[in-house]
PDB file of C-alpha atoms in Angstrom:
ATOM      1  CA  MET A   1       7.357 -10.059 -18.523  1.00 94.00           C
ATOM      2  CA  LYS A   2       6.925  -7.089 -20.756  1.00 97.00           C
ATOM      3  CA  ALA A   3       9.978  -4.941 -21.798  1.00 97.00           C
ATOM      4  CA  LYS A   4       9.888  -1.306 -22.497  1.00 97.00           C
ATOM      5  CA  ARG A   5      12.804   0.079 -23.830  1.00 97.00           C
ATOM      6  CA  ILE A   6      13.638   3.555 -25.550  1.00 97.00           C
ATOM      7  CA  PRO A   7      17.575   3.656 -26.052  1.00 96.00           C
ATOM      8  CA  GLY A   8      19.246   6.342 -23.791  1.00 95.00           C
ATOM      9  CA  LEU A   9      15.561   7.373 -22.308  1.00 97.00           C
ATOM     10  CA  LEU A  10      13.702   4.370 -20.929  1.00 98.00           C
ATOM     11  CA  ARG A  11      14.513   0.760 -19.560  1.00 98.00           C
ATOM     12  CA  VAL A  12      11.569  -0.868 -17.660  1.00 98.00           C
ATOM     13  CA  ILE A  13      10.348  -4.377 -17.065  1.00 99.00           C
ATOM     14  CA  GLU A  14       6.807  -5.050 -16.151  1.00 98.00           C
ATOM     15  CA  ALA A  15       5.636  -8.088 -14.336  1.00 98.00           C
ATOM     16  CA  SER A  16       2.172  -8.948 -14.022  1.00 98.00           C
ATOM     17  CA  GLU A  17       1.951 -12.646 -13.367  1.00 98.00           C
ATOM     18  CA  LEU A  18       2.201 -14.252  -9.835  1.00 97.00           C
ATOM     19  CA  ASN A  19       5.194 -16.539 -10.805  1.00 97.00           C
ATOM     20  CA  GLU A  20       7.144 -13.295 -12.327  1.00 98.00           C
ATOM     21  CA  ILE A  21       6.743 -11.240  -9.331  1.00 98.00           C
ATOM     22  CA  ARG A  22       8.080 -14.153  -7.217  1.00 97.00           C
ATOM     23  CA  ALA A  23      10.926 -14.516  -9.440  1.00 98.00           C
ATOM     24  CA  VAL A  24      11.720 -10.739  -9.255  1.00 98.00           C
ATOM     25  CA  ASN A  25      11.503 -10.930  -5.445  1.00 97.00           C
ATOM     26  CA  GLU A  26      14.182 -13.741  -5.384  1.00 97.00           C
ATOM     27  CA  GLN A  27      16.440 -11.803  -7.530  1.00 97.00           C
ATOM     28  CA  PRO A  28      19.268 -10.641  -5.027  1.00 95.00           C
ATOM     29  CA  GLU A  29      20.394  -8.061  -7.757  1.00 96.00           C
ATOM     30  CA  VAL A  30      16.919  -6.318  -7.772  1.00 98.00           C
ATOM     31  CA  ASP A  31      16.468  -4.288  -4.805  1.00 98.00           C
ATOM     32  CA  ARG A  32      15.008  -0.947  -3.570  1.00 98.00           C
ATOM     33  CA  GLN A  33      18.340   1.014  -3.228  1.00 97.00           C
ATOM     34  CA  PHE A  34      17.070   3.291  -6.380  1.00 98.00           C
ATOM     35  CA  SER A  35      20.770   4.448  -6.763  1.00 96.00           C
ATOM     36  CA  SER A  36      20.797   5.035 -10.271  1.00 96.00           C
ATOM     37  CA  ARG A  37      19.020   8.054 -12.372  1.00 95.00           C
ATOM     38  CA  THR A  38      19.654   6.373 -15.845  1.00 95.00           C
ATOM     39  CA  PRO A  39      18.389   6.446 -18.430  1.00 97.00           C
ATOM     40  CA  LEU A  40      16.504   9.787 -18.022  1.00 96.00           C
ATOM     41  CA  LEU A  41      12.900   8.827 -17.749  1.00 96.00           C
ATOM     42  CA  ASN A  42      13.950   6.368 -15.089  1.00 97.00           C
ATOM     43  CA  GLY A  43      15.594   9.114 -13.272  1.00 96.00           C
ATOM     44  CA  LEU A  44      12.312  11.164 -13.479  1.00 94.00           C
ATOM     45  CA  LEU A  45       9.973   8.693 -12.307  1.00 95.00           C
ATOM     46  CA  LEU A  46      12.418   7.680  -9.408  1.00 97.00           C
ATOM     47  CA  SER A  47      12.969  11.273  -8.265  1.00 94.00           C
ATOM     48  CA  LYS A  48       9.434  11.850  -8.498  1.00 94.00           C
ATOM     49  CA  LEU A  49       8.340   8.792  -5.987  1.00 96.00           C
ATOM     50  CA  LEU A  50      11.376   9.350  -3.533  1.00 96.00           C
ATOM     51  CA  GLY A  51      10.251  13.028  -3.593  1.00 94.00           C
ATOM     52  CA  VAL A  52       6.970  12.010  -2.459  1.00 96.00           C
ATOM     53  CA  LEU A  53       7.737   8.857  -0.370  1.00 98.00           C
ATOM     54  CA  SER A  54      10.155  10.423   2.273  1.00 98.00           C
ATOM     55  CA  TYR A  55      10.032  12.627   5.340  1.00 98.00           C
ATOM     56  CA  ARG A  56      12.947  14.718   6.566  1.00 97.00           C
ATOM     57  CA  GLY A  57      15.551  13.236   4.073  1.00 95.00           C
ATOM     58  CA  LYS A  58      14.500   9.519   4.860  1.00 97.00           C
ATOM     59  CA  ARG A  59      12.395   7.260   2.843  1.00 98.00           C
ATOM     60  CA  PHE A  60       9.317   5.442   3.827  1.00 98.00           C
ATOM     61  CA  PRO A  61      10.051   2.011   5.095  1.00 98.00           C
ATOM     62  CA  THR A  62       8.297   0.714   1.560  1.00 97.00           C
ATOM     63  CA  MET A  63      11.243   2.445  -0.420  1.00 98.00           C
ATOM     64  CA  GLN A  64      14.163   1.006   1.652  1.00 98.00           C
ATOM     65  CA  SER A  65      16.667  -1.533   0.549  1.00 98.00           C
ATOM     66  CA  ARG A  66      16.446  -5.229   1.198  1.00 95.00           C
ATOM     67  CA  GLN A  67      20.404  -4.928   2.483  1.00 94.00           C
ATOM     68  CA  SER A  68      19.296  -2.345   5.317  1.00 96.00           C
ATOM     69  CA  ALA A  69      19.326  -4.112   8.597  1.00 96.00           C
ATOM     70  CA  CYS A  70      17.086  -1.182  10.221  1.00 96.00           C
ATOM     71  CA  ARG A  71      14.784  -1.673   7.591  1.00 97.00           C
ATOM     72  CA  ALA A  72      14.533  -5.507   8.210  1.00 97.00           C
ATOM     73  CA  HIS A  73      14.277  -4.795  12.229  1.00 97.00           C
ATOM     74  CA  ASP A  74      11.593  -2.242  11.874  1.00 97.00           C
ATOM     75  CA  GLN A  75       9.437  -4.287   9.412  1.00 98.00           C
ATOM     76  CA  ASN A  76       9.757  -7.272  11.485  1.00 97.00           C
ATOM     77  CA  THR A  77       9.004  -5.358  14.859  1.00 98.00           C
ATOM     78  CA  LEU A  78       5.918  -3.800  13.071  1.00 98.00           C
ATOM     79  CA  TRP A  79       4.577  -7.045  11.812  1.00 98.00           C
ATOM     80  CA  ASP A  80       4.718  -8.434  15.618  1.00 98.00           C
ATOM     81  CA  GLN A  81       2.915  -5.306  16.731  1.00 97.00           C
ATOM     82  CA  LEU A  82       0.356  -5.395  14.199  1.00 98.00           C
ATOM     83  CA  SER A  83      -0.405  -9.282  14.243  1.00 97.00           C
ATOM     84  CA  ALA A  84      -0.572  -9.012  18.211  1.00 96.00           C
ATOM     85  CA  LYS A  85      -3.457  -6.509  17.662  1.00 94.00           C
ATOM     86  CA  ALA A  86      -5.053  -8.592  14.878  1.00 96.00           C
ATOM     87  CA  SER A  87      -6.997 -11.036  16.949  1.00 92.00           C
ATOM     88  CA  PHE A  88      -8.808  -7.980  18.705  1.00 94.00           C
ATOM     89  CA  PHE A  89     -10.602  -7.079  15.439  1.00 97.00           C
ATOM     90  CA  ARG A  90     -11.472 -10.437  14.314  1.00 95.00           C
ATOM     91  CA  ASP A  91     -14.423 -10.743  16.348  1.00 94.00           C
ATOM     92  CA  GLY A  92     -16.003  -7.206  15.235  1.00 96.00           C
ATOM     93  CA  PRO A  93     -15.417  -5.338  18.593  1.00 97.00           C
ATOM     94  CA  ALA A  94     -17.205  -2.088  19.310  1.00 97.00           C
ATOM     95  CA  GLU A  95     -14.303  -0.147  17.996  1.00 97.00           C
ATOM     96  CA  LEU A  96     -15.622  -1.004  14.567  1.00 98.00           C
ATOM     97  CA  GLU A  97     -19.326  -0.023  14.834  1.00 97.00           C
ATOM     98  CA  SER A  98     -19.013   3.314  12.842  1.00 97.00           C
ATOM     99  CA  VAL A  99     -17.046   1.637   9.918  1.00 98.00           C
ATOM    100  CA  ALA A 100     -19.843  -1.431  10.041  1.00 98.00           C
ATOM    101  CA  ALA A 101     -22.566   1.040   9.925  1.00 98.00           C
ATOM    102  CA  TRP A 102     -20.897   2.674   6.854  1.00 98.00           C
ATOM    103  CA  LEU A 103     -20.719  -0.673   5.541  1.00 97.00           C
ATOM    104  CA  LYS A 104     -24.750  -0.876   6.104  1.00 96.00           C
ATOM    105  CA  GLY A 105     -25.477   2.460   4.286  1.00 95.00           C
ATOM    106  CA  ILE A 106     -25.375   4.851   7.332  1.00 94.00           C
ATOM    107  CA  GLY A 107     -23.325   8.063   6.772  1.00 88.00           C
ATOM    108  CA  GLU A 108     -22.031   9.866   3.620  1.00 90.00           C
ATOM    109  CA  VAL A 109     -20.269   7.696   1.087  1.00 84.00           C
ATOM    110  CA  HIS A 110     -16.743   9.748   1.279  1.00 88.00           C
ATOM    111  CA  GLU A 111     -16.729   9.270   5.117  1.00 95.00           C
ATOM    112  CA  VAL A 112     -15.013   5.822   4.683  1.00 98.00           C
ATOM    113  CA  GLY A 113     -11.829   7.434   4.108  1.00 98.00           C
ATOM    114  CA  ILE A 114     -11.494   9.104   7.598  1.00 98.00           C
ATOM    115  CA  LEU A 115     -13.224   6.169   9.217  1.00 98.00           C
ATOM    116  CA  LEU A 116     -10.587   3.764   7.955  1.00 99.00           C
ATOM    117  CA  GLN A 117      -7.712   6.153   8.180  1.00 99.00           C
ATOM    118  CA  GLU A 118      -8.487   6.697  12.098  1.00 98.00           C
ATOM    119  CA  LEU A 119      -8.417   2.805  12.401  1.00 98.00           C
ATOM    120  CA  VAL A 120      -4.920   2.694  10.787  1.00 99.00           C
ATOM    121  CA  GLY A 121      -3.640   5.800  12.611  1.00 99.00           C
ATOM    122  CA  ARG A 122      -4.512   4.149  16.015  1.00 98.00           C
ATOM    123  CA  ALA A 123      -2.506   1.429  15.105  1.00 97.00           C
ATOM    124  CA  PHE A 124       0.660   3.704  15.563  1.00 98.00           C
ATOM    125  CA  GLU A 125      -0.848   6.337  17.938  1.00 98.00           C
ATOM    126  CA  PRO A 126      -3.695   5.351  20.207  1.00 97.00           C
ATOM    127  CA  SER A 127      -5.198   8.654  20.588  1.00 98.00           C
ATOM    128  CA  TYR A 128      -5.152   9.137  16.580  1.00 99.00           C
ATOM    129  CA  LYS A 129      -8.208  11.350  15.661  1.00 98.00           C
ATOM    130  CA  ALA A 130      -8.602  11.403  11.633  1.00 98.00           C
ATOM    131  CA  SER A 131     -10.099  14.457  10.011  1.00 98.00           C
ATOM    132  CA  GLU A 132     -11.202  16.241   6.740  1.00 98.00           C
ATOM    133  CA  GLU A 133      -7.707  17.807   6.902  1.00 98.00           C
ATOM    134  CA  SER A 134      -5.432  14.498   7.587  1.00 99.00           C
ATOM    135  CA  TRP A 135      -7.905  12.749   4.805  1.00 98.00           C
ATOM    136  CA  ALA A 136      -7.182  15.428   2.262  1.00 98.00           C
ATOM    137  CA  ALA A 137      -3.363  15.050   2.956  1.00 98.00           C
ATOM    138  CA  ALA A 138      -3.630  11.453   2.176  1.00 99.00           C
ATOM    139  CA  VAL A 139      -5.501  12.105  -1.007  1.00 98.00           C
ATOM    140  CA  THR A 140      -2.819  14.712  -1.794  1.00 97.00           C
ATOM    141  CA  LEU A 141       0.005  12.119  -1.429  1.00 97.00           C
ATOM    142  CA  ALA A 142      -1.826   9.547  -3.449  1.00 97.00           C
ATOM    143  CA  ALA A 143      -2.515  12.019  -6.280  1.00 96.00           C
ATOM    144  CA  ALA A 144       1.156  13.296  -6.334  1.00 96.00           C
ATOM    145  CA  ILE A 145       2.344   9.545  -6.881  1.00 95.00           C
ATOM    146  CA  GLN A 146      -0.245   9.141  -9.705  1.00 93.00           C
ATOM    147  CA  ALA A 147       0.510  12.487 -11.129  1.00 91.00           C
ATOM    148  CA  LYS A 148       1.727  12.285 -14.937  1.00 87.00           C
ATOM    149  CA  ASN A 149       1.610  16.026 -15.497  1.00 86.00           C
ATOM    150  CA  PRO A 150       5.005  17.332 -14.674  1.00 83.00           C
ATOM    151  CA  ILE A 151       3.781  20.917 -14.598  1.00 86.00           C
ATOM    152  CA  LYS A 152       1.180  20.173 -11.812  1.00 86.00           C
ATOM    153  CA  LEU A 153       3.645  18.420  -9.904  1.00 85.00           C
ATOM    154  CA  PHE A 154       6.123  20.994 -10.012  1.00 86.00           C
ATOM    155  CA  SER A 155       3.848  23.668  -8.881  1.00 91.00           C
ATOM    156  CA  TRP A 156       2.849  21.421  -5.823  1.00 91.00           C
ATOM    157  CA  LYS A 157       6.476  21.129  -4.946  1.00 85.00           C
ATOM    158  CA  ILE A 158       7.197  24.935  -5.215  1.00 91.00           C
ATOM    159  CA  THR A 159       3.921  25.911  -3.182  1.00 94.00           C
ATOM    160  CA  GLY A 160       4.571  23.055  -0.504  1.00 95.00           C
ATOM    161  CA  ARG A 161       1.657  21.090  -0.970  1.00 96.00           C
ATOM    162  CA  ILE A 162       3.178  18.017  -0.695  1.00 96.00           C
ATOM    163  CA  ARG A 163       5.423  18.791   2.009  1.00 97.00           C
ATOM    164  CA  SER A 164       2.359  20.263   3.784  1.00 98.00           C
ATOM    165  CA  ALA A 165       0.506  16.989   3.372  1.00 98.00           C
ATOM    166  CA  ARG A 166       3.414  14.889   4.824  1.00 98.00           C
ATOM    167  CA  ASN A 167       3.502  17.533   7.772  1.00 98.00           C
ATOM    168  CA  VAL A 168       0.214  16.782   8.503  1.00 99.00           C
ATOM    169  CA  LEU A 169       0.174  13.018   8.440  1.00 99.00           C
ATOM    170  CA  ALA A 170       3.279  13.343  10.343  1.00 99.00           C
ATOM    171  CA  ALA A 171       2.459  15.251  13.210  1.00 99.00           C
ATOM    172  CA  LYS A 172      -0.424  12.579  13.971  1.00 99.00           C
ATOM    173  CA  VAL A 173       2.126   9.836  14.256  1.00 99.00           C
ATOM    174  CA  ALA A 174       5.121  11.531  15.870  1.00 98.00           C
ATOM    175  CA  GLY A 175       6.990  11.352  12.462  1.00 98.00           C
ATOM    176  CA  ASP A 176       6.723   7.755  12.218  1.00 98.00           C
ATOM    177  CA  ARG A 177       7.451   6.990   8.546  1.00 98.00           C
ATOM    178  CA  ALA A 178       5.607   3.717   8.607  1.00 98.00           C
ATOM    179  CA  GLY A 179       2.494   5.449  10.073  1.00 99.00           C
ATOM    180  CA  ILE A 180       2.837   8.207   7.458  1.00 99.00           C
ATOM    181  CA  HIS A 181       3.071   5.578   4.877  1.00 99.00           C
ATOM    182  CA  GLY A 182      -0.028   3.771   6.510  1.00 99.00           C
ATOM    183  CA  THR A 183      -2.278   6.434   6.990  1.00 99.00           C
ATOM    184  CA  GLY A 184      -1.367   8.274   3.685  1.00 99.00           C
ATOM    185  CA  ILE A 185      -0.527   5.735   1.141  1.00 99.00           C
ATOM    186  CA  ALA A 186      -1.519   2.188   2.218  1.00 98.00           C
ATOM    187  CA  ILE A 187      -4.953   3.486   3.449  1.00 99.00           C
ATOM    188  CA  HIS A 188      -6.238   3.942  -0.006  1.00 98.00           C
ATOM    189  CA  ASN A 189      -6.194   0.087  -0.721  1.00 98.00           C
ATOM    190  CA  LEU A 190      -8.110  -0.390   2.552  1.00 98.00           C
ATOM    191  CA  VAL A 191     -10.740   2.041   1.001  1.00 98.00           C
ATOM    192  CA  VAL A 192     -11.123   0.158  -2.200  1.00 98.00           C
ATOM    193  CA  ALA A 193     -11.348  -3.124  -0.461  1.00 99.00           C
ATOM    194  CA  LEU A 194     -14.222  -1.720   1.831  1.00 98.00           C
ATOM    195  CA  ASN A 195     -16.059  -0.362  -1.054  1.00 98.00           C
ATOM    196  CA  SER A 196     -15.924  -3.877  -2.800  1.00 98.00           C
ATOM    197  CA  MET A 197     -17.097  -5.557   0.595  1.00 99.00           C
ATOM    198  CA  LYS A 198     -19.874  -3.006   0.487  1.00 98.00           C
ATOM    199  CA  VAL A 199     -21.230  -4.373  -2.767  1.00 98.00           C
ATOM    200  CA  LEU A 200     -21.158  -7.822  -1.365  1.00 98.00           C
ATOM    201  CA  TYR A 201     -23.070  -6.560   1.762  1.00 98.00           C
ATOM    202  CA  GLY A 202     -25.764  -5.172  -0.520  1.00 97.00           C
ATOM    203  CA  ASP A 203     -26.369  -8.615  -1.748  1.00 98.00           C
ATOM    204  CA  ILE A 204     -28.773 -10.168   0.737  1.00 97.00           C
ATOM    205  CA  GLY A 205     -27.671 -13.483  -0.312  1.00 97.00           C
ATOM    206  CA  LEU A 206     -24.228 -13.034  -0.139  1.00 97.00           C
ATOM    207  CA  ARG A 207     -24.435 -11.077   3.193  1.00 97.00           C
ATOM    208  CA  GLU A 208     -26.352 -13.939   4.566  1.00 96.00           C
ATOM    209  CA  SER A 209     -23.994 -16.762   3.185  1.00 97.00           C
ATOM    210  CA  LEU A 210     -20.596 -15.528   2.968  1.00 97.00           C
ATOM    211  CA  LEU A 211     -18.132 -16.347   5.931  1.00 97.00           C
ATOM    212  CA  PRO A 212     -15.733 -13.770   7.133  1.00 97.00           C
ATOM    213  CA  GLU A 213     -12.795 -15.140   5.561  1.00 97.00           C
ATOM    214  CA  GLU A 214     -14.737 -15.324   2.105  1.00 98.00           C
ATOM    215  CA  ALA A 215     -15.959 -11.629   2.390  1.00 98.00           C
ATOM    216  CA  VAL A 216     -12.189 -10.505   3.042  1.00 98.00           C
ATOM    217  CA  HIS A 217     -10.838 -12.780   0.230  1.00 98.00           C
ATOM    218  CA  ARG A 218     -13.398 -11.081  -2.298  1.00 98.00           C
ATOM    219  CA  SER A 219     -12.863  -7.555  -1.119  1.00 99.00           C
ATOM    220  CA  LEU A 220      -9.094  -7.334  -0.721  1.00 98.00           C
ATOM    221  CA  ALA A 221      -7.325  -4.796  -2.840  1.00 98.00           C
ATOM    222  CA  ALA A 222      -3.511  -4.972  -3.602  1.00 98.00           C
ATOM    223  CA  PRO A 223      -1.319  -1.798  -4.527  1.00 98.00           C
ATOM    224  CA  ALA A 224      -1.501  -0.998  -8.198  1.00 97.00           C
ATOM    225  CA  ALA A 225       2.390  -1.576  -8.649  1.00 98.00           C
ATOM    226  CA  VAL A 226       5.531  -1.349  -6.713  1.00 98.00           C
ATOM    227  CA  LEU A 227       8.963  -0.509  -8.212  1.00 98.00           C
ATOM    228  CA  ARG A 228      12.239  -2.162  -7.737  1.00 98.00           C
ATOM    229  CA  GLN A 229      15.566  -1.458  -9.645  1.00 98.00           C
ATOM    230  CA  ALA A 230      18.536  -3.666 -10.773  1.00 98.00           C
ATOM    231  CA  THR A 231      21.753  -3.235  -9.126  1.00 97.00           C
ATOM    232  CA  ALA A 232      23.578  -5.201 -11.598  1.00 97.00           C
ATOM    233  CA  PRO A 233      22.854  -6.816 -15.078  1.00 98.00           C
ATOM    234  CA  GLY A 234      20.991 -10.250 -14.918  1.00 97.00           C
ATOM    235  CA  SER A 235      18.105 -12.341 -16.219  1.00 97.00           C
ATOM    236  CA  VAL A 236      14.724 -13.455 -14.724  1.00 98.00           C
ATOM    237  CA  CYS A 237      12.048 -15.452 -16.321  1.00 96.00           C
ATOM    238  CA  GLY A 238      14.266 -15.445 -19.516  1.00 95.00           C
ATOM    239  CA  CYS A 239      14.232 -11.781 -19.677  1.00 96.00           C
ATOM    240  CA  PRO A 240      17.779 -10.139 -19.652  1.00 97.00           C
ATOM    241  CA  PHE A 241      18.136  -6.506 -17.883  1.00 98.00           C
ATOM    242  CA  LYS A 242      20.761  -4.013 -17.285  1.00 97.00           C
ATOM    243  CA  LYS A 243      21.727  -2.462 -14.155  1.00 97.00           C
ATOM    244  CA  GLY A 244      19.451   0.548 -13.488  1.00 97.00           C
ATOM    245  CA  THR A 245      16.422  -1.315 -15.218  1.00 98.00           C
ATOM    246  CA  ILE A 246      13.296  -0.416 -13.253  1.00 99.00           C
ATOM    247  CA  PHE A 247      10.902  -3.345 -12.526  1.00 99.00           C
ATOM    248  CA  VAL A 248       7.215  -2.498 -12.056  1.00 99.00           C
ATOM    249  CA  LEU A 249       5.352  -5.265 -10.150  1.00 99.00           C
ATOM    250  CA  LYS A 250       1.683  -5.215 -10.983  1.00 98.00           C
ATOM    251  CA  LEU A 251       0.432  -6.598  -7.917  1.00 98.00           C
ATOM    252  CA  SER A 252      -3.196  -5.738  -8.529  1.00 98.00           C
ATOM    253  CA  GLU A 253      -3.280  -7.377 -11.798  1.00 98.00           C
ATOM    254  CA  ALA A 254      -1.609 -10.377 -10.597  1.00 98.00           C
ATOM    255  CA  PHE A 255      -3.974 -10.908  -7.718  1.00 98.00           C
ATOM    256  CA  LYS A 256      -6.773 -10.648 -10.133  1.00 96.00           C
ATOM    257  CA  ARG A 257      -5.509 -12.988 -12.603  1.00 96.00           C
ATOM    258  CA  SER A 258      -4.319 -15.503  -9.906  1.00 97.00           C
ATOM    259  CA  GLY A 259      -6.912 -14.817  -6.857  1.00 96.00           C
ATOM    260  CA  HIS A 260      -3.789 -15.769  -4.598  1.00 96.00           C
ATOM    261  CA  ASP A 261      -4.221 -13.247  -1.574  1.00 94.00           C
ATOM    262  CA  GLY A 262      -0.453 -13.734  -0.588  1.00 95.00           C
ATOM    263  CA  ILE A 263       0.503 -11.207  -3.761  1.00 97.00           C
ATOM    264  CA  VAL A 264      -1.177  -8.627  -1.772  1.00 98.00           C
ATOM    265  CA  PHE A 265       0.958  -8.423   0.854  1.00 98.00           C
ATOM    266  CA  GLN A 266       4.207 -10.017  -0.807  1.00 97.00           C
ATOM    267  CA  ARG A 267       3.512 -12.990   1.736  1.00 96.00           C
ATOM    268  CA  GLY A 268       6.790 -14.841   2.655  1.00 95.00           C
ATOM    269  CA  SER A 269       9.272 -12.265   0.484  1.00 96.00           C
ATOM    270  CA  TRP A 270      11.985 -10.002   2.218  1.00 97.00           C
ATOM    271  CA  ASN A 271       9.428  -7.352   1.600  1.00 96.00           C
ATOM    272  CA  GLN A 272       6.372  -8.730   3.323  1.00 97.00           C
ATOM    273  CA  CYS A 273       3.834  -6.040   4.163  1.00 98.00           C
ATOM    274  CA  PRO A 274       4.018  -5.671   8.072  1.00 98.00           C
ATOM    275  CA  ALA A 275       0.163  -5.553   7.999  1.00 98.00           C
ATOM    276  CA  GLU A 276      -0.536  -8.929   6.253  1.00 97.00           C
ATOM    277  CA  GLN A 277      -2.471 -10.442   9.292  1.00 98.00           C
ATOM    278  CA  TRP A 278      -4.000  -7.012  10.484  1.00 98.00           C
ATOM    279  CA  VAL A 279      -5.621  -5.915   7.520  1.00 99.00           C
ATOM    280  CA  PRO A 280      -7.411  -9.317   6.825  1.00 98.00           C
ATOM    281  CA  ALA A 281      -8.498  -9.534  10.508  1.00 98.00           C
ATOM    282  CA  LEU A 282      -9.986  -5.765  10.289  1.00 99.00           C
ATOM    283  CA  LEU A 283     -11.794  -6.435   7.412  1.00 99.00           C
ATOM    284  CA  ALA A 284     -13.290  -9.775   8.688  1.00 98.00           C
ATOM    285  CA  GLY A 285     -14.153  -8.059  12.094  1.00 98.00           C
ATOM    286  CA  ILE A 286     -16.136  -5.230   9.983  1.00 98.00           C
ATOM    287  CA  TRP A 287     -18.017  -8.017   8.268  1.00 98.00           C
ATOM    288  CA  VAL A 288     -18.623  -9.603  11.452  1.00 98.00           C
ATOM    289  CA  ARG A 289     -20.000  -6.474  13.078  1.00 98.00           C
ATOM    290  CA  ALA A 290     -22.096  -5.468  10.081  1.00 98.00           C
ATOM    291  CA  THR A 291     -23.672  -8.912   9.934  1.00 97.00           C
ATOM    292  CA  ASN A 292     -24.336  -9.270  13.532  1.00 90.00           C
ATOM    293  CA  ARG A 293     -22.414 -12.654  13.660  1.00 76.00           C
ATOM    294  CA  ARG A 294     -20.628 -11.902  17.076  1.00 65.00           C
TER     295      ARG A 294
END
């Protein structure tokens, strides 16, 4: 655990080890209520993220509290829906041909975002059709989250660029916030994963020897980090914290260090990703389709 403190300005604790992240997730007083806006820099960070990761005044599911019964119900329902579709992808159906072709080097490098966005979108809306516009909207949301220049971010808010991007994505999934998150935020981890898989495919030896599940494990990409906030003072892994302290769970770093794919999807925790079965099945199916192992 790494604590960063500037009196009156900043209280942050970073967790980048598997056991640390698990311990934080098990702390009942560490949540996603995000009700405290102090100290100053903590408040600015949360305001920025919640401003991006909300639609029509309601937060995306990934920013909702563990105490929310509605969040838990929707999360479980979506897990059931996506997991039921996972077996369809695992054998490399024809629906994956365009992405498999990209993996084999057919098409432009930048096309992968649109191809994957369409696959993700169809998990929420069967007629989903991705476009240059919808992909640009996803890029805008990702850039807004990562933006460190407050002037640029402020200008995007004033001009409505972030709102317009959300609206483009929302219109394609009937305003489903999980769908907006999937096609606008989580999609970028899938793009990273497929680019990693393309490197594996480019090695003839690996292409011929790797089983689908091995290719998937070597390609998976975890979110760089997710945030939590302390609703009360406490201590975790020997590190004391005050109410309002922000926890930065560095999932990508923890995955690289541990190799445990459960951390990619927060498997087994209250905030488990609903796509923890669906994403590996999709990637496995793409590998199967590209390597003709059907």
